[in-house]
Coordinates of C-alpha atoms in Angstrom, one line a residue:
Chain A
X1 CA 13.1 -17.2 -16.4
X2 CA 15.0 -17.3 -19.3
X3 CA 16.5 -20.9 -18.7
X4 CA 12.7 -21.8 -17.9
X5 CA 12.1 -20.8 -21.8
X6 CA 15.3 -22.2 -23.3
X7 CA 14.1 -25.2 -21.7
X8 CA 10.6 -25.0 -22.4
X9 CA 11.5 -24.3 -26.5
X10 CA 11.9 -27.3 -29.0
X11 CA 14.9 -28.7 -29.6
X12 CA 15.7 -28.1 -26.2
X13 CA 15.9 -31.6 -24.0
X14 CA 12.4 -32.1 -23.5
X15 CA 13.3 -35.1 -22.0
X16 CA 11.9 -37.3 -19.0
X17 CA 14.8 -36.0 -16.7
X18 CA 13.6 -32.2 -17.2
X19 CA 10.2 -33.5 -17.3
X20 CA 10.7 -35.0 -13.9
X21 CA 12.6 -31.8 -12.6
X22 CA 9.8 -29.8 -12.9
X23 CA 7.3 -31.8 -11.7
X24 CA 9.5 -33.3 -8.4
X25 CA 9.8 -29.0 -7.7
X26 CA 6.2 -28.3 -8.6
X27 CA 5.0 -31.4 -5.9
X28 CA 7.5 -29.9 -3.1
X29 CA 6.0 -26.6 -3.7
X30 CA 2.4 -28.2 -2.9
X31 CA 3.3 -30.4 -0.2
X32 CA 4.9 -27.4 1.2
X33 CA 1.2 -25.5 0.4
X34 CA -0.6 -28.5 2.0
X35 CA 1.4 -28.7 4.8
X36 CA 1.4 -24.8 5.4
X37 CA -2.8 -25.4 5.0
X38 CA -3.0 -27.8 7.9
X39 CA -0.7 -25.6 10.6
X40 CA -2.9 -22.8 9.7
X41 CA -6.1 -24.6 10.2
X42 CA -5.0 -25.9 13.4
X43 CA -4.2 -22.3 14.3
X44 CA -7.3 -21.2 13.1
X45 CA -9.3 -23.6 15.2
X46 CA -7.2 -22.7 18.6
X47 CA -7.8 -18.9 17.4
X48 CA -11.4 -19.5 17.6
X49 CA -11.5 -21.5 20.3
X50 CA -9.9 -18.8 22.8
Chain B
X1 CA -12.4 -17.6 -26.7
X2 CA -11.9 -21.1 -27.5
X3 CA -10.7 -23.5 -24.7
X4 CA -7.9 -24.9 -27.3
X5 CA -4.6 -24.1 -25.9
X6 CA -2.9 -21.2 -27.4
X7 CA 0.7 -22.1 -28.6
X8 CA 3.6 -20.5 -29.6
X9 CA 4.9 -23.0 -28.4
X10 CA 3.1 -26.2 -27.4
X11 CA 3.4 -26.9 -23.4
X12 CA 4.6 -30.4 -24.0
X13 CA 6.3 -29.9 -20.2
X14 CA 4.2 -29.9 -16.8
X15 CA 3.4 -26.3 -15.8
X16 CA 6.3 -25.3 -13.5
X17 CA 5.1 -23.6 -10.2
X18 CA 6.4 -20.3 -10.9
X19 CA 4.9 -20.0 -14.4
X20 CA 1.6 -21.0 -12.0
X21 CA 2.9 -18.3 -9.5
X22 CA 3.3 -15.9 -12.7
X23 CA -0.7 -16.1 -13.1
X24 CA -1.6 -14.5 -10.2
X25 CA 0.1 -11.5 -11.0
X26 CA 2.6 -10.6 -8.0
X27 CA 3.2 -7.0 -8.6
X28 CA -0.7 -5.9 -8.3
X29 CA -1.4 -8.6 -5.7
X30 CA 1.4 -6.3 -3.9
X31 CA -0.8 -3.5 -4.0
X32 CA -4.4 -5.7 -2.9
X33 CA -2.1 -6.9 0.1
X34 CA -0.9 -3.5 1.0
X35 CA -4.4 -1.6 1.1
X36 CA -6.6 -5.2 2.3
X37 CA -3.8 -4.7 5.3
X38 CA -4.5 -1.3 5.6
X39 CA -8.0 -1.5 5.9
X40 CA -7.5 -4.5 8.5
X41 CA -5.1 -2.3 10.9
X42 CA -6.9 0.6 10.3
X43 CA -10.3 -0.6 11.5
X44 CA -11.1 0.5 15.5
X45 CA -11.9 -3.1 16.7
X46 CA -9.0 -6.1 16.8
X47 CA -9.1 -10.3 15.6
X48 CA -6.3 -12.6 16.8
X49 CA -3.4 -12.6 14.5
X50 CA -3.9 -15.8 13.1
X51 CA -7.7 -14.4 11.9
X52 CA -5.7 -11.2 10.8
X53 CA -3.1 -13.1 8.8
X54 CA -6.1 -15.9 7.3
X55 CA -7.7 -12.5 6.1
X56 CA -4.8 -11.3 4.2
X57 CA -3.8 -14.9 2.9
X58 CA -7.5 -15.1 1.7
X59 CA -7.9 -11.4 0.1
X60 CA -4.3 -12.5 -1.8
X61 CA -5.6 -15.8 -2.8
X62 CA -9.1 -14.6 -4.2
X63 CA -6.7 -12.2 -5.9
X64 CA -4.5 -14.4 -7.3
X65 CA -7.5 -16.1 -8.4
X66 CA -8.8 -13.8 -10.0
X67 CA -5.6 -12.5 -11.9
X68 CA -5.5 -16.2 -13.2
X69 CA -8.8 -16.1 -14.5
X70 CA -8.3 -12.7 -16.5
X71 CA -5.1 -14.3 -17.8
X72 CA -7.0 -17.6 -18.6
X73 CA -9.7 -15.9 -21.1
X74 CA -7.3 -13.1 -21.7
X75 CA -4.7 -15.5 -23.4
X76 CA -5.3 -14.0 -27.3
X77 CA -5.4 -11.2 -26.2
X78 CA -2.2 -10.7 -24.3
X79 CA -0.3 -13.1 -27.0
X80 CA -1.2 -9.7 -29.4
X81 CA 0.4 -7.1 -26.9
X82 CA 4.2 -6.6 -26.3
X83 CA 3.1 -5.6 -22.6
X84 CA 1.7 -9.3 -22.1
X85 CA 2.8 -11.4 -24.8
X86 CA 5.4 -12.9 -21.9
X87 CA 3.2 -13.8 -19.8
X88 CA 3.1 -18.3 -19.5
X89 CA -0.2 -18.7 -21.3
X90 CA 0.5 -16.8 -24.4
X91 CA 4.1 -17.3 -24.4
X92 CA 2.5 -22.0 -24.4
X93 CA 4.8 -22.4 -21.1
X94 CA 1.2 -23.7 -19.3
X95 CA -1.7 -24.6 -21.2
X96 CA -5.3 -23.3 -20.3
X97 CA -7.2 -26.1 -18.8
X98 CA -4.8 -26.2 -15.9
X99 CA -4.9 -22.3 -16.0
X100 CA -8.6 -22.3 -15.4
X101 CA -8.1 -25.5 -12.5
X102 CA -5.8 -23.8 -10.8
X103 CA -7.9 -20.1 -10.7
X104 CA -10.9 -22.2 -9.5
X105 CA -8.8 -23.8 -6.9
X106 CA -7.6 -20.0 -5.3
X107 CA -10.6 -18.5 -5.7
X108 CA -13.0 -21.4 -4.0
X109 CA -10.1 -21.8 -1.4
X110 CA -10.5 -18.1 -0.4
X111 CA -13.9 -17.7 -0.6
X112 CA -13.9 -20.9 2.0
X113 CA -11.5 -19.9 4.2
X114 CA -12.4 -17.2 4.5
X115 CA -15.9 -17.5 5.7
X116 CA -14.8 -20.8 8.0
X117 CA -11.9 -18.3 9.6
X118 CA -12.7 -15.0 9.5
X119 CA -16.8 -14.5 8.9
X120 CA -19.4 -15.3 5.7
X121 CA -19.8 -11.3 5.4
X122 CA -16.3 -10.7 4.6
X123 CA -16.4 -14.0 2.6
X124 CA -18.9 -13.0 0.1
X125 CA -17.7 -9.5 -0.5
X126 CA -14.4 -11.7 -1.3
X127 CA -16.5 -13.7 -3.7
X128 CA -18.8 -10.3 -5.1
X129 CA -14.9 -9.0 -5.8
X130 CA -13.9 -12.0 -7.8
X131 CA -16.8 -11.7 -9.9
X132 CA -16.6 -8.4 -10.4
X133 CA -12.9 -8.5 -11.7
X134 CA -13.1 -11.9 -13.8
X135 CA -16.7 -11.4 -15.2
X136 CA -17.8 -8.4 -15.2
X137 CA -14.6 -6.2 -16.2
X138 CA -13.0 -9.5 -17.8
X139 CA -15.7 -10.5 -19.4
X140 CA -18.2 -8.0 -19.7
X141 CA -17.5 -5.0 -19.4
X142 CA -13.4 -4.3 -21.0
X143 CA -13.9 -5.6 -24.6
X144 CA -17.0 -3.2 -24.9
X145 CA -16.6 -0.2 -23.4
X146 CA -14.5 2.5 -23.3
X147 CA -16.0 3.1 -19.4
X148 CA -14.3 -0.4 -18.7
X149 CA -12.2 0.4 -16.3
X150 CA -14.0 3.2 -14.6
X151 CA -16.9 1.0 -13.4
X152 CA -13.8 -1.8 -13.1
X153 CA -12.0 -0.3 -11.0
X154 CA -14.5 -1.4 -8.3
X155 CA -13.2 -4.8 -8.5
X156 CA -9.2 -3.4 -6.9
X157 CA -11.4 -1.1 -4.6
X158 CA -12.6 -4.1 -2.8
X159 CA -9.5 -5.1 -0.7
X160 CA -9.6 -2.7 2.4
X161 CA -13.3 -3.0 2.5
X162 CA -12.9 -6.9 3.1
X163 CA -9.9 -6.1 5.3
X164 CA -12.0 -3.7 7.5
X165 CA -15.1 -6.4 7.5
X166 CA -12.7 -9.0 8.3
X167 CA -12.0 -6.6 11.6
X168 CA -15.0 -5.5 12.8
X169 CA -17.2 -8.0 10.7
X170 CA -20.2 -5.1 9.6
X171 CA -20.1 -2.1 6.6
X172 CA -19.6 1.5 8.0
X173 CA -18.9 4.4 6.6
X174 CA -14.9 4.9 6.4
X175 CA -14.1 1.4 4.6
X176 CA -17.2 2.5 1.7
X177 CA -14.6 5.6 1.7
X178 CA -11.7 3.9 1.6
X179 CA -13.3 1.6 -1.3
X180 CA -14.1 5.1 -3.5
X181 CA -11.0 6.5 -3.1
X182 CA -9.3 3.1 -5.0
X183 CA -12.4 3.5 -7.4
X184 CA -11.5 6.9 -7.9
X185 CA -8.3 6.5 -8.7
X186 CA -8.1 3.9 -10.8
X187 CA -9.0 5.9 -14.5
X188 CA -6.6 8.2 -13.8
X189 CA -4.2 5.2 -13.1
X190 CA -4.7 3.1 -15.6
X191 CA -5.5 5.7 -18.4
X192 CA -2.0 7.2 -17.7
X193 CA -0.4 3.8 -19.0
X194 CA -3.2 3.5 -21.8
X195 CA -1.6 6.6 -23.2
X196 CA 1.3 5.3 -23.4
X197 CA 0.4 1.3 -25.0
X198 CA -2.1 2.8 -27.0
X199 CA -1.1 1.2 -29.8
X200 CA -1.1 -2.0 -28.1
X201 CA -4.9 -2.0 -27.1
X202 CA -5.7 -0.7 -30.6
X203 CA -3.5 -3.3 -32.1
X204 CA -5.7 -6.1 -30.2
X205 CA -9.2 -4.2 -30.3
X206 CA -9.8 -3.4 -26.7
X207 CA -11.4 -0.2 -26.4
X208 CA -9.5 1.9 -23.9
X209 CA -10.4 5.6 -23.6
X210 CA -7.6 6.8 -25.4
X211 CA -8.2 4.2 -28.3
X212 CA -12.0 5.2 -28.6
X213 CA -12.7 8.7 -27.2
X214 CA -8.9 9.6 -28.3
X215 CA -6.0 11.2 -26.5
X216 CA -7.2 15.1 -25.8
X217 CA -10.5 13.4 -24.1
X218 CA -8.6 10.7 -22.3
X219 CA -6.5 13.5 -20.6
X220 CA -9.3 15.3 -20.0
X221 CA -10.6 12.9 -17.9
X222 CA -7.8 12.1 -16.3
X223 CA -7.4 15.4 -14.7
X224 CA -10.8 15.1 -13.7
X225 CA -10.7 12.2 -12.0
X226 CA -7.3 13.6 -10.1
X227 CA -9.8 16.9 -9.3
X228 CA -12.4 14.8 -7.8
X229 CA -10.1 12.5 -5.8
X230 CA -8.2 15.7 -3.3
X231 CA -11.2 16.3 -1.5
X232 CA -12.5 12.3 -1.8
X233 CA -9.1 11.1 0.2
X234 CA -9.1 13.9 2.7
X235 CA -12.5 12.5 3.7
X236 CA -11.3 10.1 6.3
X237 CA -9.9 13.4 8.3
X238 CA -13.4 15.0 8.6
X239 CA -15.7 11.5 8.8
X240 CA -17.8 11.2 12.2
X241 CA -17.4 9.4 15.1
X242 CA -14.0 7.1 16.5
X243 CA -13.5 6.6 12.6
X244 CA -12.2 9.2 11.4
X245 CA -8.3 9.7 10.9
X246 CA -6.3 12.5 12.7
X247 CA -4.5 15.3 11.2
X248 CA -1.1 13.1 10.3
X249 CA -3.4 11.4 7.5
X250 CA -5.1 14.4 6.8
X251 CA -1.8 16.2 5.8
X252 CA -0.7 13.6 4.0
X253 CA -3.5 13.4 1.9
X254 CA -3.8 16.8 1.3
X255 CA -0.4 17.1 -0.1
X256 CA -0.3 13.1 -1.6
X257 CA -3.4 14.4 -3.8
X258 CA -2.2 18.0 -4.8
X259 CA 0.9 16.6 -6.4
X260 CA -1.7 13.9 -8.1
X261 CA -3.1 16.8 -9.1
X262 CA -0.3 18.4 -10.5
X263 CA 1.2 15.7 -12.5
X264 CA -2.2 15.0 -14.0
X265 CA -2.6 18.6 -14.9
X266 CA 1.1 18.4 -16.8
X267 CA -0.5 15.3 -18.5
X268 CA -4.1 17.0 -19.2
X269 CA -2.3 20.5 -20.4
X270 CA -0.1 18.8 -23.2
X271 CA -0.3 16.3 -26.5
X272 CA 2.2 14.1 -28.0
X273 CA 4.7 15.5 -29.7
X274 CA 5.2 13.4 -32.6
X275 CA 5.1 9.0 -32.9
X276 CA 9.0 9.4 -31.1
X277 CA 7.2 10.8 -27.9
X278 CA 9.0 9.4 -25.0
X279 CA 5.5 10.1 -23.0
X280 CA 7.1 10.9 -19.8
X281 CA 5.0 12.9 -18.1
X282 CA 2.1 10.1 -18.3
X283 CA 5.1 7.1 -17.4
X284 CA 5.4 9.6 -14.7
X285 CA 2.2 9.9 -13.3
X286 CA 1.2 6.2 -13.8
X287 CA 4.6 5.5 -11.0
X288 CA 3.6 7.9 -9.5
X289 CA -0.1 6.6 -9.0
X290 CA 1.3 3.7 -7.5
X291 CA 3.4 5.6 -4.9
X292 CA 0.2 7.8 -3.9
X293 CA -1.9 4.8 -3.5
X294 CA 0.8 2.2 -1.1
X295 CA 1.7 6.3 0.6
X296 CA -2.1 7.1 1.0
X297 CA -2.7 3.8 3.0
X298 CA 0.4 4.0 5.0
X299 CA -0.4 7.3 6.2
X300 CA -3.4 5.8 7.0
X301 CA -2.5 3.1 9.2
X302 CA 0.6 5.4 10.7
X303 CA -2.0 7.8 12.0
X304 CA -4.4 5.0 13.5
X305 CA -1.3 4.0 16.2
X306 CA 0.4 8.1 16.4
X307 CA -1.8 10.7 17.9
X308 CA -0.7 14.4 18.0

């Protein structure tokens, strides 16, 4: 958390690389979340049919 | 409240997923998930494990979404209080629009998924709980009345009711008693906290009970709620029909609530010893109140599976 705060305070390299890094990690979490959602909906459908 | 971004440092970077996660108040959510799970497990009927998991996930998402809405609305107030100043919005690590959209998606998805997978009655109660917390408590009651936490306490009392309804498909006496237990537990829990962060609340103008009615009155009211909680917590033991709990729960409830009452009495019959008072009894009551609720609901589940 501290590193993150440091990265986000002015004068601590708010450069393209940092932005890309944050975006990448957020997109990865979003992709995992969506994949988990699809799998969950699949299993819900199976459970409701049984 | 304005929609203008509140910042100490401008949020020049995109939102980090960890900040979005922090918006959901994960520590509060753990208690919500636990009580919801206990309501689901303690119910006399069983549902498919996948649907049970989905129900708990929806309760967590709904609670997280409501918490995010709360932080979106209160970002200005949070910035003024020591306890909350490090949250993502007051720190400027997130902008308000992102927080609001994230909260909206979580709330909407939780209600829809609950309705689709588990049942629309559980989904409707989940929707009511979100509106209760985000609108009735956060926007309406909290800035207006010292009874905010008494009425608003209902918001945190919904999870076991939702868990129970998810399993059985209907509302009955037991989940209402579980609702009432959390409802009556909330005021002493929050007022114990409010006593030792009183100056924070006073600074931002939130009319918490110690700020408006004074410490003496708050301490007395903590005791009243603790007294009421003692018989109420044991009520599941005496409920008629197949829903009632057994002796394991009953004895645990009486022991836990007696200790809660003892700690409340210690807080009720003392006064602040000057500005340097460490407020140890109040802090102990607050810490114990969290353990109390975990232990009480755990006893409910254990009792359901162990027959003496």
